[in-house]
Coordinates of C-alpha atoms in Angstrom, one line a residue:
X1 CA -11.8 16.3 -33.0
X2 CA -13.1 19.7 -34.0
X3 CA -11.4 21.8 -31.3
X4 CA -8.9 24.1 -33.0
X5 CA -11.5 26.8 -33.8
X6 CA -12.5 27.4 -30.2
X7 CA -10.4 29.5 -27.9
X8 CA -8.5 27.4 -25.4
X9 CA -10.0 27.5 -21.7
X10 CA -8.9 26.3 -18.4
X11 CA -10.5 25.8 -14.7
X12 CA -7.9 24.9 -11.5
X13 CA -9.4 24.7 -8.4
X14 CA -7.5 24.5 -5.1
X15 CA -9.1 23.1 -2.2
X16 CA -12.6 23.0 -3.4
X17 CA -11.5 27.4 -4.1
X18 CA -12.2 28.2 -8.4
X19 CA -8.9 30.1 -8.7
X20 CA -8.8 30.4 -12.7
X21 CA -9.6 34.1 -12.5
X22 CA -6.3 34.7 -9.9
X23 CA -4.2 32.8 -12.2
X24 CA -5.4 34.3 -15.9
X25 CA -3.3 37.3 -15.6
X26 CA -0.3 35.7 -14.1
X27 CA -0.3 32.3 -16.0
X28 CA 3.0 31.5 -17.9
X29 CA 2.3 27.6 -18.6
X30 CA 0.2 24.7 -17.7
X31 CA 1.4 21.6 -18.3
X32 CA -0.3 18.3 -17.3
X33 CA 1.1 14.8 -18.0
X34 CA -1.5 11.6 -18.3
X35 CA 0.5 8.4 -18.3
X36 CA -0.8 4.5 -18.6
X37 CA -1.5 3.7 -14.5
X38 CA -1.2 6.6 -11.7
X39 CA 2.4 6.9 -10.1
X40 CA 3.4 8.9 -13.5
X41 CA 0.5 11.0 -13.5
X42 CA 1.5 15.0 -12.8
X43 CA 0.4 18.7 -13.3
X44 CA 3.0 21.7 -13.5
X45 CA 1.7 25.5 -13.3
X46 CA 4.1 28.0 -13.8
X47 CA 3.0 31.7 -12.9
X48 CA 4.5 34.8 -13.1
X49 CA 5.3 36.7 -10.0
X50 CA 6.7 40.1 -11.2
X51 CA 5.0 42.9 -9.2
X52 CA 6.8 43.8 -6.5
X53 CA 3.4 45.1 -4.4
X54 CA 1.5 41.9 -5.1
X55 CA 3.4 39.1 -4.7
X56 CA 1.9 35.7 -4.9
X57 CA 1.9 34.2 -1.3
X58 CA 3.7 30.8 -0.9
X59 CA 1.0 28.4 -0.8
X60 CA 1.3 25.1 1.5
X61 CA 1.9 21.8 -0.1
X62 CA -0.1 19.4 0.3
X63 CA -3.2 21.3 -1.2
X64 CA -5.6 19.2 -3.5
X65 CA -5.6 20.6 -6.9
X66 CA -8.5 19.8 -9.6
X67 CA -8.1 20.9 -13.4
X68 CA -10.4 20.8 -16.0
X69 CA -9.0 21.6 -20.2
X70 CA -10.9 22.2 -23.1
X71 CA -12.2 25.1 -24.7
X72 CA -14.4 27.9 -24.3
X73 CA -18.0 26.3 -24.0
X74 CA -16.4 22.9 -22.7
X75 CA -14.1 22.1 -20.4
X76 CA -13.4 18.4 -19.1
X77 CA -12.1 17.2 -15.8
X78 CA -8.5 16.2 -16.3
X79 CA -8.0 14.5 -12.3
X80 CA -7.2 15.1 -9.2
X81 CA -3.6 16.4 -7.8
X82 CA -1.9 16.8 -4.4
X83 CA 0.5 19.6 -4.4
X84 CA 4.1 18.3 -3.5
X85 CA 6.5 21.2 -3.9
X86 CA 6.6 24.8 -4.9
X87 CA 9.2 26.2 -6.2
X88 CA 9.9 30.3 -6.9
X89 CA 12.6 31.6 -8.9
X90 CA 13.9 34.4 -10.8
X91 CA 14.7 36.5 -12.6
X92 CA 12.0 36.5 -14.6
X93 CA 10.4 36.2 -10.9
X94 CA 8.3 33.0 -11.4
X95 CA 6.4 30.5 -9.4
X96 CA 6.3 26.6 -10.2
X97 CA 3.9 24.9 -8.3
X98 CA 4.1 21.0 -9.2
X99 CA 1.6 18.1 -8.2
X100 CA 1.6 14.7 -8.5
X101 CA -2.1 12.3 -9.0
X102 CA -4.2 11.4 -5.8
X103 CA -4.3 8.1 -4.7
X104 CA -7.6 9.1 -4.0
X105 CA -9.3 7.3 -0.9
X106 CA -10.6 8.8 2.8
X107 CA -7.9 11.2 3.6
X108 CA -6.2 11.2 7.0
X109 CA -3.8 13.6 8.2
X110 CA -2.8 15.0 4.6
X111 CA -2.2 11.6 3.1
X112 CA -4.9 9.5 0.9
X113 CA -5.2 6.2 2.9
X114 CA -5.0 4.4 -0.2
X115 CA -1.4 5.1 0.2
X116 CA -0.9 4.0 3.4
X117 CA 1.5 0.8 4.4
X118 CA -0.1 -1.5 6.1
X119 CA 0.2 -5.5 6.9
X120 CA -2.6 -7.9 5.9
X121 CA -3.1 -11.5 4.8
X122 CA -5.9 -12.2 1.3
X123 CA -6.9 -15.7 1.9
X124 CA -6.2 -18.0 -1.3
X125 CA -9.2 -18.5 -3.5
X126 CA -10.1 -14.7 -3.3
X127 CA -10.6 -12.8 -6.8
X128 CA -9.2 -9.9 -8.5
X129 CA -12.8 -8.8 -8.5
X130 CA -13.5 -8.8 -4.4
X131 CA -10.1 -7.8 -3.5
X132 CA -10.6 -4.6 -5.5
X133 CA -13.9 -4.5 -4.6
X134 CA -13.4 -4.6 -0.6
X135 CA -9.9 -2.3 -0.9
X136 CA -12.1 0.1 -3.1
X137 CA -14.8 0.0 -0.2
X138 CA -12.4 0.8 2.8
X139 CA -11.5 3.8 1.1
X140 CA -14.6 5.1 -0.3
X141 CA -14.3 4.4 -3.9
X142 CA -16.8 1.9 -6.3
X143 CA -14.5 -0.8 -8.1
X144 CA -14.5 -1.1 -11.9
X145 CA -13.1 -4.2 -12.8
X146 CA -13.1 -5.4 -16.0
X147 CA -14.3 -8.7 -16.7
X148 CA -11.1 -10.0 -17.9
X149 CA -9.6 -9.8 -14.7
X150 CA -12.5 -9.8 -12.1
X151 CA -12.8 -13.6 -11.9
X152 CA -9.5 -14.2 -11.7
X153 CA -8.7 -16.6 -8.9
X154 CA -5.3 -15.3 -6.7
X155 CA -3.1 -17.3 -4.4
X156 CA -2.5 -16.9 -0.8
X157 CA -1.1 -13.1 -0.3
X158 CA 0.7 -11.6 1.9
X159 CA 0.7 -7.3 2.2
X160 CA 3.3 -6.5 4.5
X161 CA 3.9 -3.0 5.1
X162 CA 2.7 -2.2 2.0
X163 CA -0.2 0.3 0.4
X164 CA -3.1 -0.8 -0.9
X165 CA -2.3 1.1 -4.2
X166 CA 1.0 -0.7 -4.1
X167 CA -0.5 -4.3 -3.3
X168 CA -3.3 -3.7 -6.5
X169 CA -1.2 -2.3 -9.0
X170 CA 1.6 -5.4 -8.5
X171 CA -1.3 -7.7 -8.8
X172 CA -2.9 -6.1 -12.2
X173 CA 0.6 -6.0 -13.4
X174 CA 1.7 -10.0 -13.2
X175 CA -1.6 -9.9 -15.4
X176 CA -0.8 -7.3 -17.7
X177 CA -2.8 -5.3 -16.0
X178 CA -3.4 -1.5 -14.8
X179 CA -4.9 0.4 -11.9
X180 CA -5.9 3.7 -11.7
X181 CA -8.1 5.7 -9.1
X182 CA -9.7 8.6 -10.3
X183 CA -13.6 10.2 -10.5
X184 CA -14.4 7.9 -7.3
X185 CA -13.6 5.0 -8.8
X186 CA -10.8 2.5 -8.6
X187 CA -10.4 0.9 -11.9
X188 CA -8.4 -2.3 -12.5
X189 CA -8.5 -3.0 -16.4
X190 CA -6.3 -5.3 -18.5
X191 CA -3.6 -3.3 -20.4
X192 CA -4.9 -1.7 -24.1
X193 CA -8.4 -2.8 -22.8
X194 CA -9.0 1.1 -23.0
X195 CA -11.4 1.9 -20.0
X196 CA -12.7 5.3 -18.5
X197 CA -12.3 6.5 -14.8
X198 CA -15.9 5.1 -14.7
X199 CA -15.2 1.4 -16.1
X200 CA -16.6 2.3 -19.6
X201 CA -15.2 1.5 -23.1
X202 CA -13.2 4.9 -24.7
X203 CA -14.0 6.0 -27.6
X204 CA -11.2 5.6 -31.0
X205 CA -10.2 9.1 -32.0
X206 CA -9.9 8.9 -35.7
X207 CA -6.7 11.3 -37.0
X208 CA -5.7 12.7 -40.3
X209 CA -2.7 14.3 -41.3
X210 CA -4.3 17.8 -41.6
X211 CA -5.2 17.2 -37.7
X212 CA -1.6 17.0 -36.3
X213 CA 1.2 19.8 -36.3
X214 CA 3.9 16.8 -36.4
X215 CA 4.7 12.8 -36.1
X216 CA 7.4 10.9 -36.0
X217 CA 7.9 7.2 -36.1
X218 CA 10.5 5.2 -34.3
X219 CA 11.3 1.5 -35.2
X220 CA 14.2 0.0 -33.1
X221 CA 16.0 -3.1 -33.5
X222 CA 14.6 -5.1 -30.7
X223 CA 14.8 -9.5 -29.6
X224 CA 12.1 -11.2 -30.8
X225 CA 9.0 -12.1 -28.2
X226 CA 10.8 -15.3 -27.8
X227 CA 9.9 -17.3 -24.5
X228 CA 9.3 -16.0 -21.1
X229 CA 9.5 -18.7 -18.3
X230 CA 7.6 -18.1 -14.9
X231 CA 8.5 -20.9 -11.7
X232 CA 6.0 -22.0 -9.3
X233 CA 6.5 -23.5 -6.2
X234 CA 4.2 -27.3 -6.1
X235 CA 3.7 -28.0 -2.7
X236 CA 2.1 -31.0 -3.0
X237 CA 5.2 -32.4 -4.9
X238 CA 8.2 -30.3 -3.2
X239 CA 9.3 -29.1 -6.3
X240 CA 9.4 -26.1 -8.6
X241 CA 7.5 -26.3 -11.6
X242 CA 8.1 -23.9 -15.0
X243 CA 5.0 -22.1 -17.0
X244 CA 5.6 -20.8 -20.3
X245 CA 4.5 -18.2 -22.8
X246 CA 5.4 -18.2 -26.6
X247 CA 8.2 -20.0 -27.9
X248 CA 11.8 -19.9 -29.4
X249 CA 14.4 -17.8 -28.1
X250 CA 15.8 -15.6 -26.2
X251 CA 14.2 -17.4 -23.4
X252 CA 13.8 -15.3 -20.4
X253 CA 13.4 -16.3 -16.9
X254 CA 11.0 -14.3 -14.3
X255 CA 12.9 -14.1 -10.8
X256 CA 10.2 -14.0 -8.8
X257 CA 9.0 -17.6 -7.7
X258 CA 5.0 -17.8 -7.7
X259 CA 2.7 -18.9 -5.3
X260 CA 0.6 -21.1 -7.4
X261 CA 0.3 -22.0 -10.9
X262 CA -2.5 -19.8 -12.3
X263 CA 0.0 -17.1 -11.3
X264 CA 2.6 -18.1 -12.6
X265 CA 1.2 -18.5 -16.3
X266 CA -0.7 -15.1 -15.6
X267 CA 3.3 -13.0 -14.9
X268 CA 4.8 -15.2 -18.1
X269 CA 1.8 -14.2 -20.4
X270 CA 1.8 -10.6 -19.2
X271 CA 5.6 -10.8 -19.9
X272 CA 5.4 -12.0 -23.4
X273 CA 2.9 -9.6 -24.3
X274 CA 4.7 -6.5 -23.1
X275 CA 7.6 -7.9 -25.0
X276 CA 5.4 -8.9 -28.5
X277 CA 4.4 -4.9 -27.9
X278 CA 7.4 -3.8 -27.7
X279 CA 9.1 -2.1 -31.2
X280 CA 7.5 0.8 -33.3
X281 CA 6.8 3.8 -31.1
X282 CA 4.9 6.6 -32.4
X283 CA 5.1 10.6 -31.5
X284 CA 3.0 12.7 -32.6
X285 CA 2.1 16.9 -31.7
X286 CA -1.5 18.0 -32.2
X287 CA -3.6 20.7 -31.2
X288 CA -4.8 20.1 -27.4
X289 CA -7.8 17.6 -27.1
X290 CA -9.1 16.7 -23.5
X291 CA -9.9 13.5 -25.3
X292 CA -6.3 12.5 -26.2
X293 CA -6.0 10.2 -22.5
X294 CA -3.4 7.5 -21.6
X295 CA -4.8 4.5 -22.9
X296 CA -6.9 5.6 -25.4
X297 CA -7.3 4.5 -29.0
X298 CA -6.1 6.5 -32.0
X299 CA -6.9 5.2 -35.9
X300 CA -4.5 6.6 -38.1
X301 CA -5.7 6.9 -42.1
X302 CA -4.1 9.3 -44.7
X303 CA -0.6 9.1 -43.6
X304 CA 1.5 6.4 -44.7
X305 CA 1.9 2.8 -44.4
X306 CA 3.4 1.7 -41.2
X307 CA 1.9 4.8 -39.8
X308 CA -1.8 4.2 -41.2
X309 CA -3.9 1.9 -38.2
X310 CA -4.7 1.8 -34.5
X311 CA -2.3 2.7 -31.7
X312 CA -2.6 2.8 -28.5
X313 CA -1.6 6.0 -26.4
X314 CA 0.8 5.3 -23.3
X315 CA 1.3 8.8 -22.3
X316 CA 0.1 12.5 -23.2
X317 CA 1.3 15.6 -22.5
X318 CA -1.4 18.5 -22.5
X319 CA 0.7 22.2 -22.4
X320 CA -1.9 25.2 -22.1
X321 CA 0.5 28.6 -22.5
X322 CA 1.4 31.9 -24.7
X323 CA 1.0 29.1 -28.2
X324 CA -2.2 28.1 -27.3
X325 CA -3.6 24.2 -26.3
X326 CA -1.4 21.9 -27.3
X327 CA -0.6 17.7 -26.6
X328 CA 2.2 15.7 -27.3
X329 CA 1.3 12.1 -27.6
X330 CA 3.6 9.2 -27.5
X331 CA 1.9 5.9 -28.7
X332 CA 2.6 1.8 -29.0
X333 CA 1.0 -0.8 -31.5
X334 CA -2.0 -2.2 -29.6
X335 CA -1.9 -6.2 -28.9

């Protein structure tokens, strides 16, 4: 990675306003949280707010909030975040001011219309690919579909009273899938398939042990995989009809009924390989690296077997305050 030497470096920008300078002097923490998909997605930025004659003004919610981490001759653009509380406190007299990703589309009123219920009908035989691709239109975005899942042929659906967001995210997950907006895209990419913001491959961060501050590694007693049953309902015949993925036991049922087959072998597999991933969870604490993203690959070599190998990352934690840049990564075996 090569970052540690360099002096750690910020830029937020509220409402298209650089306000970096304002907050250096007040800054107690920033703290930004990248997870696998968007609804987990969050940024924290705590700010001291101890002189009486120059108190920080209470700033609305609803504000769009850009950041950018890195270090001093490189910073990267972390996302997009629409401020939905603020919170002051004391004492120490303090002010937390916490957002949450943007869904984000054309924005009406305050609200990204990606986010929007609405009722609709997607005639059967439409792809994963066009459905993205006209939702990703109506809101201004390009899709990025990966080619896993662009062909992919879907049933008759309903979205009633639901968000687009919503209605894409529950698609891409029956198919062990995941959807993210972000950097004017809308990206649908199968799960570990390790895509940018922009649709492209990211790269594998290699790690040795003199890289990381701390690891830890978890192994539970878990089920085997076993079998995961999904139930379609066959028209044609009047009759419900079971698709399957992996075998033995425990065998576990989906509840949901399916409206075609395709579908229903698409939830069962997406099922099974959630469980088959499911086990030996990895922790590790590092010097802060823009690079370290939800969904990205680490290789591990140096440590130890059962740590040694590639991991996926489901979820980083970037913290920027008094200690310096720092991430906390939590991690799964890759399929």
């Amino acid at each position: 990675m090569g970052l540690t030497s360099w002096r750690p470096a910020y830029r937020v920008t509220v409402d298209g306003d650089d306000i970096t300078s304002i907050l250096t002097s007040r800054l107690v923490s920033l703290t930004l949280t990248d997870a696998a998909g968007v609804q987990s997605d969050s940024v924290e930025i705590a700010l001291a707010d101890h002189q009486p004659l120059a108190r920080l003004e209470i700033p609305p919610t609803g504000a769009e909030i850009e950041v950018a981490l890195g270090y001093l001759g490189g910073l990267k653009d972390m996302g997009l975040y629409i401020a939905d509380s603020v919170e002051v406190s004391g004492p120490p007299d303090q002010m937390r001011i916490r957002g949450t990703a943007s869904v984000h589309g054309k924005t009406t009123g305050g609200k990204t219309a990606l986010t929007e219920q609405k009722s609709r009908s997607w005639e059967a035989g439409t792809t994963l690919g066009d459905l993205v691709a006209k939702v990703a239109g109506e809101h201004g975005l390009q899709a990025a579909v990966s080619d896993s899942l662009a062909q992919i042929t879907l049933p008759h659906i309903d979205q009633l009273d639901e968000s687009d967001i919503n209605l894409i995210t529950r698609i891409a997950r029956d198919r062990d899938g995941l959807a993210k907006p972000g950097g004017g895209r809308l990206v649908v990419a199968k799960r570990g398939e390790s895509l940018t913001t922009a649709g492209e491959p990211m790269p594998v961060l290699s790690l040795a042990p003199q890289q990381v501050t701390s690891w830890r590694l978890s192994r539970a007693l878990r089920e085997p995989a076993g079998q995961v049953v999904a139930t379609w309902r066959d028209q044609d015949a009047a009759e419900d009809v079971e698709k399957t993925a992996g075998d033995g036991e425990p065998v576990r049922r989906l509840r949901q009924r399916f409206a075609s087959e395709d579908a229903a072998q698409a939830a069962a597999d997406a099922e099974y390989r959630r469980a088959v991933r499911a086990g030996d969870k990895l922790s590790l604490t590092l010097p802060g690296d823009p690079d370290l993203v939800a969904e990205a690959r680490l290789n591990l070599a140096g440590f130890r077997s059962g740590l040694n190998g590639a991991w996926l990352i489901t979820n980083v934690t970037h913290t920027i305050d008094s200690g310096g840049y720092r991430c906390s990564v939590s991690a799964e075996v890759p399929e």
